[in-house]
mmCIF file of C-alpha atoms and ligand atoms in Angstrom:
data_model
loop_
_atom_site.group_PDB
_atom_site.id
_atom_site.type_symbol
_atom_site.label_atom_id
_atom_site.label_comp_id
_atom_site.label_asym_id
_atom_site.label_seq_id
_atom_site.Cartn_x
_atom_site.Cartn_y
_atom_site.Cartn_z
ATOM 1 C CA MET A 1 111.742 106.836 92.016
ATOM 2 C CA LYS A 2 110.638 103.194 91.167
ATOM 3 C CA VAL A 3 108.386 101.126 93.658
ATOM 4 C CA TYR A 4 107.532 97.562 93.010
ATOM 5 C CA LEU A 5 104.291 96.497 94.600
ATOM 6 C CA ASP A 6 103.605 93.469 92.665
ATOM 7 C CA TYR A 7 105.206 90.658 94.747
ATOM 8 C CA ALA A 8 102.133 88.371 94.339
ATOM 9 C CA ALA A 9 102.956 88.343 90.633
ATOM 10 C CA THR A 10 106.519 87.486 91.192
ATOM 11 C CA THR A 11 109.367 88.338 93.602
ATOM 12 C CA PRO A 12 113.076 89.074 92.628
ATOM 13 C CA VAL A 13 115.487 86.240 93.429
ATOM 14 C CA ASP A 14 117.223 86.717 96.906
ATOM 15 C CA ASP A 15 120.981 87.531 96.393
ATOM 16 C CA ARG A 16 121.690 84.522 98.761
ATOM 17 C CA VAL A 17 119.517 82.323 96.478
ATOM 18 C CA PHE A 18 121.258 83.398 93.464
ATOM 19 C CA GLU A 19 124.648 82.700 95.034
ATOM 20 C CA ALA A 20 123.608 79.256 96.065
ATOM 21 C CA MET A 21 122.422 78.557 92.550
ATOM 22 C CA ARG A 22 125.511 79.930 90.690
ATOM 23 C CA PRO A 23 127.855 77.003 90.963
ATOM 24 C CA TYR A 24 125.305 74.550 89.414
ATOM 25 C CA TYR A 25 125.169 76.704 86.178
ATOM 26 C CA THR A 26 128.938 76.401 85.745
ATOM 27 C CA ASP A 27 131.005 73.902 87.719
ATOM 28 C CA VAL A 28 128.518 71.646 88.872
ATOM 29 C CA PHE A 29 126.584 71.271 85.586
ATOM 30 C CA GLY A 30 126.312 67.464 85.507
ATOM 31 C CA ASN A 31 122.921 65.822 84.576
ATOM 32 C CA ALA A 32 121.684 64.565 87.984
ATOM 33 C CA ASN A 33 120.908 61.206 86.249
ATOM 34 C CA SER A 34 124.411 60.487 85.082
ATOM 35 C CA VAL A 35 126.450 57.956 86.695
ATOM 36 C CA HIS A 36 129.877 59.898 86.753
ATOM 37 C CA SER A 37 130.982 62.215 89.280
ATOM 38 C CA TYR A 38 129.700 65.250 87.521
ATOM 39 C CA GLY A 39 126.154 63.657 87.568
ATOM 40 C CA GLN A 40 126.698 62.388 91.152
ATOM 41 C CA GLU A 41 127.613 65.735 92.411
ATOM 42 C CA ALA A 42 124.397 67.391 91.043
ATOM 43 C CA ALA A 43 122.404 64.430 92.256
ATOM 44 C CA ALA A 44 123.674 65.097 95.741
ATOM 45 C CA ALA A 45 122.664 68.627 95.514
ATOM 46 C CA VAL A 46 119.213 67.785 94.211
ATOM 47 C CA ASP A 47 118.871 65.208 97.238
ATOM 48 C CA ASN A 48 119.921 67.809 99.735
ATOM 49 C CA ALA A 49 117.312 70.451 98.314
ATOM 50 C CA ARG A 50 114.564 67.814 98.318
ATOM 51 C CA ARG A 51 115.321 67.196 102.022
ATOM 52 C CA THR A 52 115.324 70.950 102.998
ATOM 53 C CA ILE A 53 112.200 71.466 101.233
ATOM 54 C CA ALA A 54 110.460 68.467 102.803
ATOM 55 C CA GLU A 55 111.655 69.672 106.448
ATOM 56 C CA CYS A 56 110.219 73.101 105.594
ATOM 57 C CA ILE A 57 106.746 71.661 105.025
ATOM 58 C CA ASN A 58 107.112 68.727 107.617
ATOM 59 C CA ALA A 59 106.950 66.187 104.758
ATOM 60 C CA LYS A 60 108.996 63.062 103.962
ATOM 61 C CA ARG A 61 111.777 63.451 101.183
ATOM 62 C CA THR A 62 109.884 61.017 98.902
ATOM 63 C CA GLU A 63 106.615 63.124 99.004
ATOM 64 C CA ILE A 64 108.459 66.020 97.129
ATOM 65 C CA TYR A 65 108.087 66.089 93.359
ATOM 66 C CA PHE A 66 109.746 68.772 91.426
ATOM 67 C CA THR A 67 107.667 70.473 88.627
ATOM 68 C CA SER A 68 108.040 73.539 86.333
ATOM 69 C CA GLY A 69 106.056 75.586 88.767
ATOM 70 C CA GLY A 70 102.680 76.184 90.354
ATOM 71 C CA THR A 71 100.703 75.716 87.127
ATOM 72 C CA GLU A 72 102.106 72.395 86.319
ATOM 73 C CA ALA A 73 101.722 71.135 89.992
ATOM 74 C CA ASP A 74 98.094 72.223 89.896
ATOM 75 C CA ASN A 75 97.327 70.600 86.419
ATOM 76 C CA TRP A 76 99.127 67.272 87.829
ATOM 77 C CA ALA A 77 97.148 67.378 91.092
ATOM 78 C CA ILE A 78 93.801 67.700 89.520
ATOM 79 C CA LYS A 79 94.274 65.639 86.368
ATOM 80 C CA GLY A 80 96.423 62.974 87.826
ATOM 81 C CA MET A 81 94.184 62.390 90.718
ATOM 82 C CA ALA A 82 90.892 62.533 88.796
ATOM 83 C CA VAL A 83 92.006 59.994 86.263
ATOM 84 C CA ARG A 84 93.685 57.722 88.497
ATOM 85 C CA TYR A 85 90.859 57.517 91.266
ATOM 86 C CA LYS A 86 88.024 57.344 88.922
ATOM 87 C CA ALA A 87 89.563 54.308 87.594
ATOM 88 C CA VAL A 88 90.123 52.813 90.946
ATOM 89 C CA THR A 89 86.993 54.035 92.785
ATOM 90 C CA GLY A 90 84.483 54.927 90.112
ATOM 91 C CA ARG A 91 84.022 58.649 91.838
ATOM 92 C CA ASN A 92 83.738 61.295 89.164
ATOM 93 C CA HIS A 93 82.969 64.574 91.052
ATOM 94 C CA ILE A 94 85.627 67.309 91.604
ATOM 95 C CA ILE A 95 84.824 70.155 93.986
ATOM 96 C CA THR A 96 86.783 73.570 93.884
ATOM 97 C CA SER A 97 86.265 77.109 94.899
ATOM 98 C CA ALA A 98 84.972 79.886 92.692
ATOM 99 C CA ILE A 99 88.045 81.955 93.428
ATOM 100 C CA GLU A 100 90.801 79.645 92.305
ATOM 101 C CA HIS A 101 93.799 80.515 90.052
ATOM 102 C CA PRO A 102 93.160 79.639 86.450
ATOM 103 C CA ALA A 103 95.544 76.762 86.651
ATOM 104 C CA ILE A 104 92.941 75.181 88.740
ATOM 105 C CA ILE A 105 89.736 76.391 87.142
ATOM 106 C CA GLU A 106 90.954 75.480 83.767
ATOM 107 C CA SER A 107 92.098 72.090 84.750
ATOM 108 C CA VAL A 108 88.657 71.161 86.509
ATOM 109 C CA LYS A 109 86.998 72.535 83.427
ATOM 110 C CA TYR A 110 89.091 70.187 81.252
ATOM 111 C CA MET A 111 88.030 67.386 83.429
ATOM 112 C CA SER A 112 84.582 68.242 83.076
ATOM 113 C CA LYS A 113 84.952 67.575 79.245
ATOM 114 C CA HIS A 114 86.261 64.005 80.214
ATOM 115 C CA GLY A 115 83.317 62.633 82.226
ATOM 116 C CA PHE A 116 83.522 64.628 85.489
ATOM 117 C CA ASP A 117 81.040 66.568 87.464
ATOM 118 C CA VAL A 118 82.516 69.785 88.747
ATOM 119 C CA THR A 119 81.254 71.921 91.710
ATOM 120 C CA PHE A 120 82.622 75.541 92.162
ATOM 121 C CA LEU A 121 81.882 76.388 95.859
ATOM 122 C CA PRO A 122 80.894 79.989 96.311
ATOM 123 C CA VAL A 123 82.704 82.190 98.832
ATOM 124 C CA ASP A 124 81.219 84.584 101.535
ATOM 125 C CA GLU A 125 81.565 88.292 100.945
ATOM 126 C CA GLY A 126 84.827 88.326 102.597
ATOM 127 C CA GLY A 127 86.249 85.841 100.075
ATOM 128 C CA ILE A 128 86.249 82.606 102.368
ATOM 129 C CA VAL A 129 84.989 79.224 101.481
ATOM 130 C CA ARG A 130 82.610 78.276 104.484
ATOM 131 C CA PRO A 131 83.303 74.623 105.533
ATOM 132 C CA GLU A 132 79.413 74.184 105.769
ATOM 133 C CA VAL A 133 79.218 75.007 102.022
ATOM 134 C CA LEU A 134 81.681 72.226 101.324
ATOM 135 C CA GLU A 135 79.777 69.844 103.588
ATOM 136 C CA LYS A 136 76.499 70.387 101.583
ATOM 137 C CA ALA A 137 78.120 69.935 98.071
ATOM 138 C CA ILE A 138 80.310 66.864 98.928
ATOM 139 C CA THR A 139 78.906 63.471 97.890
ATOM 140 C CA ASP A 140 79.905 59.907 97.862
ATOM 141 C CA LYS A 141 80.903 60.495 94.187
ATOM 142 C CA THR A 142 83.597 63.217 94.995
ATOM 143 C CA VAL A 143 87.030 62.072 94.332
ATOM 144 C CA LEU A 144 88.973 65.359 95.031
ATOM 145 C CA VAL A 145 88.295 68.568 96.669
ATOM 146 C CA SER A 146 90.865 71.482 95.782
ATOM 147 C CA VAL A 147 90.803 74.707 97.444
ATOM 148 C CA MET A 148 93.729 77.305 97.608
ATOM 149 C CA ALA A 149 95.400 78.107 100.754
ATOM 150 C CA ALA A 150 95.567 81.915 99.928
ATOM 151 C CA ASN A 151 93.936 83.786 96.972
ATOM 152 C CA ASN A 152 96.089 85.517 94.579
ATOM 153 C CA GLU A 153 93.981 88.500 93.953
ATOM 154 C CA ILE A 154 92.478 89.423 97.358
ATOM 155 C CA GLY A 155 94.931 87.532 99.501
ATOM 156 C CA THR A 156 92.157 85.673 101.538
ATOM 157 C CA ILE A 157 93.268 82.762 103.645
ATOM 158 C CA GLN A 158 91.062 79.573 103.444
ATOM 159 C CA PRO A 159 90.281 77.196 106.466
ATOM 160 C CA ILE A 160 92.343 74.450 104.747
ATOM 161 C CA LYS A 161 92.498 72.104 107.730
ATOM 162 C CA GLU A 162 88.554 72.050 108.369
ATOM 163 C CA LEU A 163 87.951 71.737 104.631
ATOM 164 C CA ALA A 164 90.455 68.752 104.409
ATOM 165 C CA LYS A 165 88.909 67.122 107.330
ATOM 166 C CA ILE A 166 85.310 67.210 105.510
ATOM 167 C CA ALA A 167 86.807 65.853 102.331
ATOM 168 C CA HIS A 168 88.414 62.883 104.247
ATOM 169 C CA ALA A 169 85.230 62.223 106.196
ATOM 170 C CA HIS A 170 83.523 61.616 102.850
ATOM 171 C CA GLY A 171 86.475 59.521 101.311
ATOM 172 C CA ALA A 172 87.774 62.268 99.047
ATOM 173 C CA PHE A 173 91.238 63.494 98.637
ATOM 174 C CA PHE A 174 92.133 67.131 99.351
ATOM 175 C CA HIS A 175 94.673 69.319 97.428
ATOM 176 C CA THR A 176 95.647 72.690 98.228
ATOM 177 C CA ASP A 177 97.348 75.297 95.782
ATOM 178 C CA ALA A 178 99.616 77.121 98.388
ATOM 179 C CA VAL A 179 101.410 79.148 95.674
ATOM 180 C CA GLN A 180 100.193 82.474 97.358
ATOM 181 C CA ALA A 181 100.676 81.204 100.818
ATOM 182 C CA MET A 182 104.311 79.839 101.163
ATOM 183 C CA SER A 183 105.741 83.345 101.433
ATOM 184 C CA SER A 184 103.961 84.222 104.628
ATOM 185 C CA MET A 185 102.266 81.036 106.151
ATOM 186 C CA LYS A 186 103.941 78.114 107.665
ATOM 187 C CA MET A 187 102.423 75.268 105.740
ATOM 188 C CA ASP A 188 102.774 71.933 107.749
ATOM 189 C CA VAL A 189 101.272 69.252 105.597
ATOM 190 C CA ARG A 190 100.882 66.879 108.473
ATOM 191 C CA ASP A 191 98.980 69.450 110.517
ATOM 192 C CA LEU A 192 96.790 70.669 107.763
ATOM 193 C CA ASP A 193 96.310 66.982 106.639
ATOM 194 C CA VAL A 194 96.365 67.589 103.013
ATOM 195 C CA ASP A 195 97.047 64.768 100.413
ATOM 196 C CA LEU A 196 98.516 67.144 97.864
ATOM 197 C CA MET A 197 99.955 70.700 97.874
ATOM 198 C CA SER A 198 101.359 72.869 95.122
ATOM 199 C CA PHE A 199 103.736 75.610 95.494
ATOM 200 C CA SER A 200 106.056 77.724 93.199
ATOM 201 C CA ALA A 201 109.567 79.171 93.962
ATOM 202 C CA HIS A 202 109.064 82.558 92.171
ATOM 203 C CA LYS A 203 106.644 83.721 94.810
ATOM 204 C CA PHE A 204 109.035 83.494 97.571
ATOM 205 C CA TYR A 205 112.346 85.021 96.206
ATOM 206 C CA GLY A 206 113.481 81.996 94.324
ATOM 207 C CA PRO A 207 113.825 81.363 90.693
ATOM 208 C CA LYS A 208 110.961 81.156 88.131
ATOM 209 C CA GLY A 209 110.108 77.883 86.260
ATOM 210 C CA ILE A 210 110.355 75.542 89.197
ATOM 211 C CA GLY A 211 107.760 74.378 91.803
ATOM 212 C CA VAL A 212 106.647 71.391 93.775
ATOM 213 C CA LEU A 213 103.793 69.019 94.228
ATOM 214 C CA PHE A 214 103.807 67.462 97.502
ATOM 215 C CA VAL A 215 101.837 64.196 97.364
ATOM 216 C CA LYS A 216 101.413 62.282 100.661
ATOM 217 C CA SER A 217 102.799 58.564 100.880
ATOM 218 C CA GLY A 218 100.287 56.319 99.654
ATOM 219 C CA VAL A 219 98.587 58.770 97.415
ATOM 220 C CA LYS A 220 98.950 57.837 93.723
ATOM 221 C CA PRO A 221 98.106 60.341 90.971
ATOM 222 C CA ASP A 222 98.632 59.439 87.457
ATOM 223 C CA LYS A 223 102.146 60.176 86.019
ATOM 224 C CA PHE A 224 102.181 63.622 84.582
ATOM 225 C CA MET A 225 105.161 63.931 82.344
ATOM 226 C CA ILE A 226 106.006 60.566 80.860
ATOM 227 C CA GLY A 227 109.602 60.169 79.907
ATOM 228 C CA GLY A 228 112.854 59.434 81.846
ATOM 229 C CA HIS A 229 113.188 58.014 85.330
ATOM 230 C CA GLN A 230 113.257 61.368 87.000
ATOM 231 C CA GLU A 231 111.169 62.145 90.240
ATOM 232 C CA ARG A 232 110.670 58.283 90.741
ATOM 233 C CA THR A 233 109.277 57.973 87.033
ATOM 234 C CA MET A 234 106.274 60.108 87.963
ATOM 235 C CA ARG A 235 107.644 63.443 86.356
ATOM 236 C CA GLY A 236 110.198 62.751 83.418
ATOM 237 C CA GLY A 237 112.438 65.509 82.305
ATOM 238 C CA THR A 238 116.199 66.407 83.145
ATOM 239 C CA THR A 239 116.024 67.922 86.474
ATOM 240 C CA ASN A 240 116.738 71.815 86.641
ATOM 241 C CA VAL A 241 119.386 71.468 89.175
ATOM 242 C CA PRO A 242 120.157 75.158 89.762
ATOM 243 C CA ALA A 243 116.496 76.015 90.080
ATOM 244 C CA VAL A 244 115.907 73.036 92.467
ATOM 245 C CA VAL A 245 118.800 74.120 94.603
ATOM 246 C CA GLY A 246 117.547 77.905 94.474
ATOM 247 C CA MET A 247 114.101 76.899 95.413
ATOM 248 C CA ALA A 248 115.387 74.970 98.490
ATOM 249 C CA GLU A 249 117.497 77.892 99.600
ATOM 250 C CA ALA A 250 114.666 80.387 99.064
ATOM 251 C CA LEU A 251 112.071 78.286 101.203
ATOM 252 C CA ARG A 252 114.612 77.773 103.901
ATOM 253 C CA LEU A 253 115.276 81.473 104.187
ATOM 254 C CA THR A 254 111.485 82.161 103.900
ATOM 255 C CA VAL A 255 110.595 79.983 106.744
ATOM 256 C CA LYS A 256 113.650 81.076 108.915
ATOM 257 C CA GLU A 257 112.870 84.803 108.310
ATOM 258 C CA MET A 258 109.091 84.463 108.081
ATOM 259 C CA ASP A 259 108.039 86.432 111.203
ATOM 260 C CA GLU A 260 110.375 89.211 110.700
ATOM 261 C CA ASN A 261 109.388 89.652 107.013
ATOM 262 C CA ASN A 262 105.771 89.320 107.953
ATOM 263 C CA ALA A 263 105.934 92.063 110.387
ATOM 264 C CA THR A 264 107.620 94.416 107.906
ATOM 265 C CA ILE A 265 105.325 93.568 105.231
ATOM 266 C CA LYS A 266 102.307 93.991 107.211
ATOM 267 C CA ALA A 267 103.343 97.290 108.549
ATOM 268 C CA ALA A 268 103.888 98.506 104.966
ATOM 269 C CA ARG A 269 100.442 97.319 103.756
ATOM 270 C CA ASP A 270 98.683 98.550 106.918
ATOM 271 C CA HIS A 271 100.327 102.007 106.455
ATOM 272 C CA PHE A 272 99.004 102.054 102.899
ATOM 273 C CA LEU A 273 95.437 101.057 104.004
ATOM 274 C CA ASP A 274 95.371 103.584 106.660
ATOM 275 C CA ARG A 275 96.512 106.458 104.525
ATOM 276 C CA ILE A 276 94.294 105.753 101.415
ATOM 277 C CA ARG A 277 91.319 105.161 103.594
ATOM 278 C CA LYS A 278 91.873 108.702 105.108
ATOM 279 C CA GLU A 279 92.922 110.501 101.783
ATOM 280 C CA ILE A 280 91.172 108.782 99.031
ATOM 281 C CA PRO A 281 87.322 109.135 99.064
ATOM 282 C CA ASN A 282 85.260 106.514 97.348
ATOM 283 C CA ILE A 283 87.263 103.350 97.603
ATOM 284 C CA ARG A 284 86.533 99.894 98.770
ATOM 285 C CA ILE A 285 88.969 97.277 100.156
ATOM 286 C CA ASN A 286 88.148 94.004 98.668
ATOM 287 C CA GLY A 287 88.194 90.672 100.867
ATOM 288 C CA SER A 288 88.390 89.942 104.432
ATOM 289 C CA LEU A 289 91.084 91.814 106.482
ATOM 290 C CA ASP A 290 91.024 89.578 109.292
ATOM 291 C CA SER A 291 91.945 86.423 107.310
ATOM 292 C CA ARG A 292 94.408 87.521 104.801
ATOM 293 C CA VAL A 293 97.943 87.315 103.905
ATOM 294 C CA PRO A 294 100.075 90.304 105.150
ATOM 295 C CA GLY A 295 101.252 91.399 101.951
ATOM 296 C CA ASN A 296 97.932 92.058 99.973
ATOM 297 C CA ALA A 297 95.764 95.082 99.463
ATOM 298 C CA ASN A 298 93.060 94.859 96.842
ATOM 299 C CA VAL A 299 91.257 98.279 96.195
ATOM 300 C CA THR A 300 88.324 99.330 94.176
ATOM 301 C CA PHE A 301 88.750 103.105 93.030
ATOM 302 C CA GLU A 302 85.232 104.041 92.070
ATOM 303 C CA TYR A 303 84.519 105.777 88.867
ATOM 304 C CA ILE A 304 87.852 104.789 87.605
ATOM 305 C CA GLU A 305 89.196 102.437 84.975
ATOM 306 C CA GLY A 306 91.744 100.159 86.601
ATOM 307 C CA GLU A 307 93.949 100.040 83.473
ATOM 308 C CA SER A 308 94.143 103.730 83.208
ATOM 309 C CA LEU A 309 95.305 104.087 86.748
ATOM 310 C CA LEU A 310 97.664 101.220 86.287
ATOM 311 C CA LEU A 311 99.301 103.071 83.297
ATOM 312 C CA SER A 312 99.314 106.533 85.297
ATOM 313 C CA LEU A 313 101.142 104.657 88.176
ATOM 314 C CA ASP A 314 103.524 102.931 85.779
ATOM 315 C CA LEU A 315 104.613 106.435 84.419
ATOM 316 C CA ALA A 316 105.199 107.302 88.092
ATOM 317 C CA GLY A 317 107.525 104.454 88.292
ATOM 318 C CA ILE A 318 105.071 102.167 90.408
ATOM 319 C CA ALA A 319 104.402 98.518 89.458
ATOM 320 C CA CYS A 320 100.993 96.789 90.651
ATOM 321 C CA SER A 321 98.460 94.942 88.979
ATOM 322 C CA SER A 322 94.773 94.868 87.985
ATOM 323 C CA GLY A 323 93.276 91.512 89.167
ATOM 324 C CA SER A 324 95.712 88.645 88.715
ATOM 325 C CA ALA A 325 98.768 89.027 86.440
ATOM 326 C CA CYS A 326 97.484 86.302 84.370
ATOM 327 C CA SER A 327 94.362 88.114 83.444
ATOM 328 C CA SER A 328 95.795 91.490 83.007
ATOM 329 C CA GLY A 329 94.801 92.687 79.538
ATOM 330 C CA SER A 330 91.592 90.753 79.673
ATOM 331 C CA LEU A 331 88.446 92.926 79.746
ATOM 332 C CA GLU A 332 86.500 90.188 81.551
ATOM 333 C CA PRO A 333 85.804 91.339 85.200
ATOM 334 C CA SER A 334 87.703 89.371 87.642
ATOM 335 C CA HIS A 335 86.108 86.090 88.684
ATOM 336 C CA VAL A 336 87.315 86.571 92.199
ATOM 337 C CA LEU A 337 85.691 90.145 92.528
ATOM 338 C CA MET A 338 82.425 88.748 91.149
ATOM 339 C CA ALA A 339 82.546 85.857 93.524
ATOM 340 C CA ILE A 340 82.735 88.404 96.651
ATOM 341 C CA GLY A 341 80.098 90.552 95.055
ATOM 342 C CA VAL A 342 81.695 93.467 93.805
ATOM 343 C CA PRO A 343 79.368 95.056 91.175
ATOM 344 C CA VAL A 344 80.544 94.613 87.693
ATOM 345 C CA GLU A 345 80.414 98.395 87.028
ATOM 346 C CA ILE A 346 82.889 99.250 89.716
ATOM 347 C CA SER A 347 85.101 95.951 89.484
ATOM 348 C CA HIS A 348 87.012 97.397 86.641
ATOM 349 C CA GLY A 349 88.349 100.119 88.898
ATOM 350 C CA SER A 350 90.072 97.390 91.035
ATOM 351 C CA ILE A 351 93.872 97.302 91.679
ATOM 352 C CA ARG A 352 95.938 94.658 93.440
ATOM 353 C CA PHE A 353 98.945 96.112 95.459
ATOM 354 C CA SER A 354 101.093 93.481 96.878
ATOM 355 C CA PHE A 355 103.961 94.224 99.276
ATOM 356 C CA GLY A 356 107.142 92.359 99.794
ATOM 357 C CA LYS A 357 110.119 92.188 102.024
ATOM 358 C CA HIS A 358 111.842 94.974 100.359
ATOM 359 C CA THR A 359 108.992 97.423 100.663
ATOM 360 C CA THR A 360 109.694 100.460 102.795
ATOM 361 C CA LEU A 361 107.269 102.995 104.515
ATOM 362 C CA ALA A 362 108.852 105.656 102.274
ATOM 363 C CA ASP A 363 107.975 103.524 99.141
ATOM 364 C CA VAL A 364 104.249 103.580 100.501
ATOM 365 C CA ASP A 365 104.394 107.200 101.099
ATOM 366 C CA TYR A 366 105.453 107.736 97.462
ATOM 367 C CA VAL A 367 102.884 105.446 96.092
ATOM 368 C CA VAL A 368 99.833 106.969 98.138
ATOM 369 C CA ASP A 369 100.923 110.572 96.935
ATOM 370 C CA GLU A 370 101.216 109.474 93.427
ATOM 371 C CA LEU A 371 97.886 107.514 93.666
ATOM 372 C CA LYS A 372 95.946 110.367 95.097
ATOM 373 C CA LYS A 373 97.225 112.611 92.300
ATOM 374 C CA ALA A 374 96.355 109.972 89.615
ATOM 375 C CA VAL A 375 92.929 109.170 91.036
ATOM 376 C CA GLU A 376 91.947 112.773 91.218
ATOM 377 C CA ARG A 377 92.984 113.328 87.647
ATOM 378 C CA LEU A 378 91.226 110.520 86.318
ATOM 379 C CA ARG A 379 88.097 111.019 88.122
ATOM 380 C CA LYS A 380 88.057 114.518 86.784
ATOM 381 C CA MET A 381 88.196 112.986 83.230
ATOM 382 C CA SER A 382 85.633 110.322 83.982
ATOM 383 C CA PRO A 383 82.165 110.431 82.528
ATOM 384 C CA LEU A 384 80.917 108.518 85.532
ATOM 385 C CA THR A 385 81.560 111.368 88.050
ATOM 386 C CA ARG A 386 79.510 113.914 85.970
HETATM 387 N N1 PLP B 1 98.447 79.409 91.739
HETATM 388 C C1 PLP B 1 98.285 80.686 92.254
HETATM 389 C C2 PLP B 1 97.417 80.939 93.419
HETATM 390 C C3 PLP B 1 99.086 81.556 91.686
HETATM 391 O O1 PLP B 1 98.989 82.966 92.197
HETATM 392 C C4 PLP B 1 99.944 81.294 90.623
HETATM 393 C C5 PLP B 1 100.722 82.394 89.980
HETATM 394 O O2 PLP B 1 100.364 83.466 89.899
HETATM 395 C C6 PLP B 1 100.015 80.038 90.127
HETATM 396 C C7 PLP B 1 99.083 78.960 90.727
HETATM 397 C C8 PLP B 1 100.709 79.696 89.013
HETATM 398 O O3 PLP B 1 102.171 79.464 89.444
HETATM 399 P P1 PLP B 1 103.236 79.648 88.319
HETATM 400 O O4 PLP B 1 103.542 80.933 87.985
HETATM 401 O O5 PLP B 1 104.454 79.048 89.026
HETATM 402 O O6 PLP B 1 103.029 78.666 87.121
#
C-alpha cells in the first residue's frame, strides 16, 4: 500500500486541471506576446485565467502578477517593497515573524545586509503571532510587515486582518505569504486588507513553477525580473501559458469545492490524531489545534530520530516529512518548533503529516498501524529510552 501524507510539500495536479492545460502545450502554443492569431489565442487564455484568479481572491485583474511560484513572489514582495519605499519614504525597518518560510526569512536577511533593520516577531506557544506583539515592535520607520497566513510546518493560522490593521495604522505596508493557506482558506484580499499576497499553484492541485503576487492598486514595488513587457513590465519573461491556465482552473476548483474538501481532510486528520493519542505514548502535538489548517498534524515522538522514522515509514510506502520539505536533510532543529518552545532534544523526533483531498480513513488506519510498529521498534533501539 502507498499513502501520501505530504500535501503541504506539494499536491498532485487535479485531472481536470491537467486537461485544461493540455491544449496550451500543443495546439495553442503561441507566445502570448505575439501579435498573430497563435499569440492572441494564448493571450486570451492568460487574460481569462487572470480574471478567474482575481475573482477567487476578490482582487482586480490588474492586481494579479504571475511569478514562478511562492518563493519568487515572496522575494519580490520583500525586496521590491523595501527598495522602492525606502527610496520614497526613508523608512528602513522590516517586521516579519519567527516562523516564516525560508523564502521570507532569507529575503529579509538579505535586506538586512542592505541597510534595513529587521525584527522577527516571536510567536506564542501555540504558534500564533499575537497582534499586541506587533503593536510593540512597529515604529515610524517600519516600511513593511510580512506575516504568513498559515504556517507550513505546524499549520497555524495567523490573525492577518488584525495584523494588517496595525501595520496600516502606522503607515506600513502589509504582505502575507498565503502559500499554505490557499487550499483550505478563503483569502479575500479586500476583507483582509492586505497590500500584497503570495501564493503558489502546486499547493492546491495545480502545476509546479507558477504562482502569483497580488499587489493592491496604487502599491508599487520595484520591478523584479527586468526584461520584456510581460506583466505590465513588472516581471519580464515569456508567460508560461499552460501553467497560468492550470493555476486558474486549480484555484477555481479549490474555491468551489473548499467546504467539501476541508470536511474530508479534517475528518482524516482528526481520526489520525485521535488514534495516535490513544495508541502511541509519549507524543506531543505541536501548534494550536484551534487555529490551524485542516490538513496539518505535526507530531513529536519522544526518544526517536525523525529521520529514522521517516525512512521506516517510507519503506512501508508512507510519505510524510520532517519539518518543512525545504529543510529536510538538514540537521538544524526546525526554527518553527524552536519558536514554539519545543525542547531541542526532542525536536528532532518531529514529523509533519499533511492530509489532502485524496486521503481516506483507510489510508489513515494503515499509517497509524505502521507508525505504531515503527515507533515501538525505534524506541527499543534508542539509547534515550534506556
Ligand atoms: N511559502 C510557504 C509558506 C511555503 O510552504 C512554500 C513552499 O513550501 C513557499 C513559500 C515556496 O513556494 P514555492 O514552492 O512555490 O516556491
